[in-house]
Short mmCIF file of C-alpha atoms in Angstrom, two decimals:
data_model
loop_
_atom_site.label_atom_id
_atom_site.label_comp_id
_atom_site.label_asym_id
_atom_site.label_seq_id
_atom_site.Cartn_x
_atom_site.Cartn_y
_atom_site.Cartn_z
CA MET A 1 0.00 0.00 0.00
CA LEU A 2 1.38 3.40 -0.97
CA LEU A 3 0.49 6.49 1.01
CA SER A 4 0.12 10.03 -0.33
CA GLU A 5 0.17 13.47 1.29
CA GLY A 6 -2.72 13.76 3.74
CA ASP A 7 -3.12 9.98 4.16
CA SER A 8 -3.00 8.40 7.62
CA ALA A 9 -2.15 4.91 8.82
CA VAL A 10 -1.99 2.99 12.09
CA ILE A 11 1.02 0.74 12.54
CA LYS A 12 1.04 -1.92 15.27
CA VAL A 13 4.50 -3.18 16.31
CA ASP A 14 5.19 -6.01 18.74
CA ALA A 15 7.17 -4.55 21.68
CA ASP A 16 9.33 -7.68 22.08
CA THR A 17 10.35 -7.60 18.42
CA LEU A 18 10.98 -3.85 18.45
CA MET A 19 13.22 -4.02 21.51
CA LYS A 20 15.11 -7.04 20.17
CA LYS A 21 15.76 -5.46 16.76
CA SER A 22 16.66 -2.03 18.20
CA GLY A 23 19.02 -3.45 20.81
CA GLN A 24 17.31 -1.36 23.48
CA PRO A 25 16.51 -2.82 26.90
CA LYS A 26 12.89 -3.87 27.29
CA PRO A 27 11.05 -1.73 29.86
CA PRO A 28 9.33 -3.73 32.60
CA GLY A 29 5.72 -4.60 31.85
CA PHE A 30 6.04 -4.35 28.05
CA SER A 31 6.42 -8.07 27.29
CA GLY A 32 3.60 -9.26 25.03
CA LYS A 33 2.42 -5.67 24.42
CA TYR A 34 2.29 -3.61 21.25
CA PHE A 35 3.26 -0.09 20.29
CA ASN A 36 0.60 1.57 18.16
CA TYR A 37 1.79 4.39 15.94
CA THR A 38 -0.64 6.68 14.14
CA ILE A 39 1.10 8.47 11.31
CA LYS A 40 0.00 11.09 8.82
CA ILE A 41 1.88 11.86 5.62
CA GLU A 42 2.45 15.61 5.79
CA LYS A 43 4.88 16.02 2.92
CA VAL A 44 6.22 13.91 0.07
CA LEU A 45 9.57 14.95 -1.34
CA PRO A 46 9.89 13.41 -4.81
CA LYS A 47 13.40 12.22 -5.65
CA GLY A 48 12.96 12.65 -9.37
CA LYS A 49 16.30 12.34 -11.16
CA LEU A 50 18.39 13.49 -8.19
CA ASP A 51 21.27 11.26 -7.15
CA ASP A 52 21.29 10.02 -3.55
CA LYS A 53 23.59 12.78 -2.29
CA ALA A 54 21.53 15.57 -3.87
CA PHE A 55 18.31 14.00 -2.59
CA GLN A 56 19.71 13.79 0.95
CA GLU A 57 20.65 17.48 0.70
CA LYS A 58 17.09 18.28 -0.43
CA ILE A 59 15.71 16.37 2.56
CA GLY A 60 18.15 18.14 4.89
CA GLN A 61 17.11 21.55 3.56
CA TYR A 62 13.44 20.70 4.05
CA PHE A 63 13.93 19.60 7.67
CA LYS A 64 16.16 22.58 8.42
CA GLY A 65 13.40 24.87 7.16
CA GLU A 66 10.82 23.05 9.30
CA ALA A 67 13.09 23.27 12.37
CA ASP A 68 13.68 26.98 11.75
CA LYS A 69 9.91 27.60 11.55
CA ALA A 70 9.28 25.64 14.74
CA ARG A 71 12.11 27.43 16.55
CA ALA A 72 10.72 30.82 15.50
CA ALA A 73 7.22 29.87 16.72
CA GLU A 74 8.35 28.67 20.18
CA PRO A 75 8.80 32.07 21.88
CA ILE A 76 5.30 33.07 20.78
CA LYS A 77 3.82 29.83 22.14
CA ILE A 78 5.69 30.22 25.43
CA LYS A 79 4.55 33.84 25.88
CA LYS A 80 0.95 32.81 25.15
CA TYR A 81 1.13 29.91 27.62
CA ILE A 82 2.56 32.18 30.33
CA ALA A 83 -0.15 34.79 29.71
CA ASP A 84 -2.97 32.22 29.54
CA LYS A 85 -1.87 30.65 32.84
CA ASN A 86 -1.19 34.04 34.44
CA LEU A 87 2.32 32.93 35.40
CA LYS A 88 5.10 35.21 36.60
CA PRO A 89 8.20 33.21 35.66
CA ILE A 90 11.84 34.04 36.17
CA GLN A 91 13.81 33.82 32.94
CA THR A 92 17.47 32.83 32.78
CA ALA A 93 19.98 34.22 30.28
CA SER A 94 19.51 31.04 28.23
CA GLY A 95 15.76 31.69 27.95
CA LEU A 96 14.64 29.05 30.46
CA ASN A 97 11.46 30.13 32.27
CA TYR A 98 10.76 28.78 35.73
CA VAL A 99 8.38 29.43 38.59
CA ILE A 100 9.25 28.87 42.24
CA THR A 101 6.13 27.29 43.69
CA GLN A 102 7.45 27.04 47.25
CA ALA A 103 10.41 29.02 48.52
CA GLY A 104 12.81 27.22 50.83
CA SER A 105 14.02 28.54 54.16
CA GLY A 106 17.55 27.08 54.13
CA ASP A 107 20.90 28.69 53.50
CA LYS A 108 21.39 30.52 50.22
CA VAL A 109 23.65 28.82 47.68
CA ALA A 110 26.89 30.65 46.94
CA VAL A 111 29.15 30.38 43.91
CA GLY A 112 31.12 27.13 44.20
CA ASP A 113 28.57 25.44 46.49
CA THR A 114 26.83 22.22 45.55
CA ALA A 115 23.04 22.21 45.76
CA VAL A 116 20.64 19.29 45.66
CA VAL A 117 17.43 20.13 43.83
CA ASP A 118 14.23 18.11 43.62
CA TYR A 119 12.36 18.64 40.38
CA THR A 120 9.48 17.34 38.34
CA GLY A 121 9.20 17.82 34.58
CA ARG A 122 5.66 17.81 33.19
CA LEU A 123 4.25 18.40 29.74
CA LEU A 124 2.67 21.82 29.34
CA ASN A 125 -0.62 20.34 28.16
CA SER A 126 -1.08 18.13 31.22
CA LYS A 127 -0.30 18.56 34.90
CA GLU A 128 -0.48 14.77 35.19
CA THR A 129 1.97 13.80 32.42
CA VAL A 130 5.35 13.53 34.14
CA PHE A 131 8.36 12.93 31.89
CA ASP A 132 11.05 13.10 34.60
CA THR A 133 11.37 13.68 38.33
CA SER A 134 13.77 13.34 41.24
CA ILE A 135 10.91 12.71 43.69
CA LYS A 136 10.26 9.01 44.30
CA SER A 137 6.56 9.33 45.23
CA ILE A 138 5.83 11.27 42.03
CA ALA A 139 7.85 8.75 39.99
CA GLU A 140 5.86 5.86 41.47
CA LYS A 141 2.52 7.61 40.90
CA ALA A 142 3.51 8.39 37.30
CA GLY A 143 4.60 4.82 36.68
CA SER A 144 8.39 5.10 36.37
CA PRO A 145 10.63 4.28 34.39
CA PHE A 146 11.45 7.50 32.62
CA PHE A 147 13.45 8.06 29.46
CA ASP A 148 16.88 9.56 30.01
CA LYS A 149 17.98 11.25 26.78
CA SER A 150 21.59 11.48 27.92
CA GLN A 151 21.74 7.70 28.34
CA LEU A 152 19.49 6.94 25.34
CA GLN A 153 17.76 4.24 27.32
CA MET A 154 14.98 3.68 29.77
CA ARG A 155 15.89 4.23 33.39
CA LYS A 156 14.10 3.75 36.66
CA PHE A 157 13.70 6.42 39.32
CA GLU A 158 17.01 7.14 41.02
CA PRO A 159 17.15 9.37 44.10
CA ILE A 160 19.70 12.18 43.98
#
């Protein structure tokens, strides 16, 4: 079956087979389960008479353009989210926005000190969707393990 721009498909992949072929460790509880992917064909880039190198360059240019558009749209989305939620974030020099929900009463951290920080990362569209945390009770409630991009593998909750 060939798909065209605008078409959608659902692909069902056996988790055991996927993990075996990818060489990734199998997360607990996934044995005998399936990953369901819903895909939509957004864009078809015809190869035409381009050689492989030229076609790869064409693909690279397309994705660079898409990434540039997404990057340009992010600050607008962030400002809208902050305004919609009536947040008063602190912004770092790198552009990271954060909100202190509960101020501590301990000693202030000085340059050169080591600080231990508990954190929880949630998706903006859901207060319940936790993608990472240092707090064991939140990890358990969210159904750890979490994906650690730096390790490129699944990991379980680890206290700091």
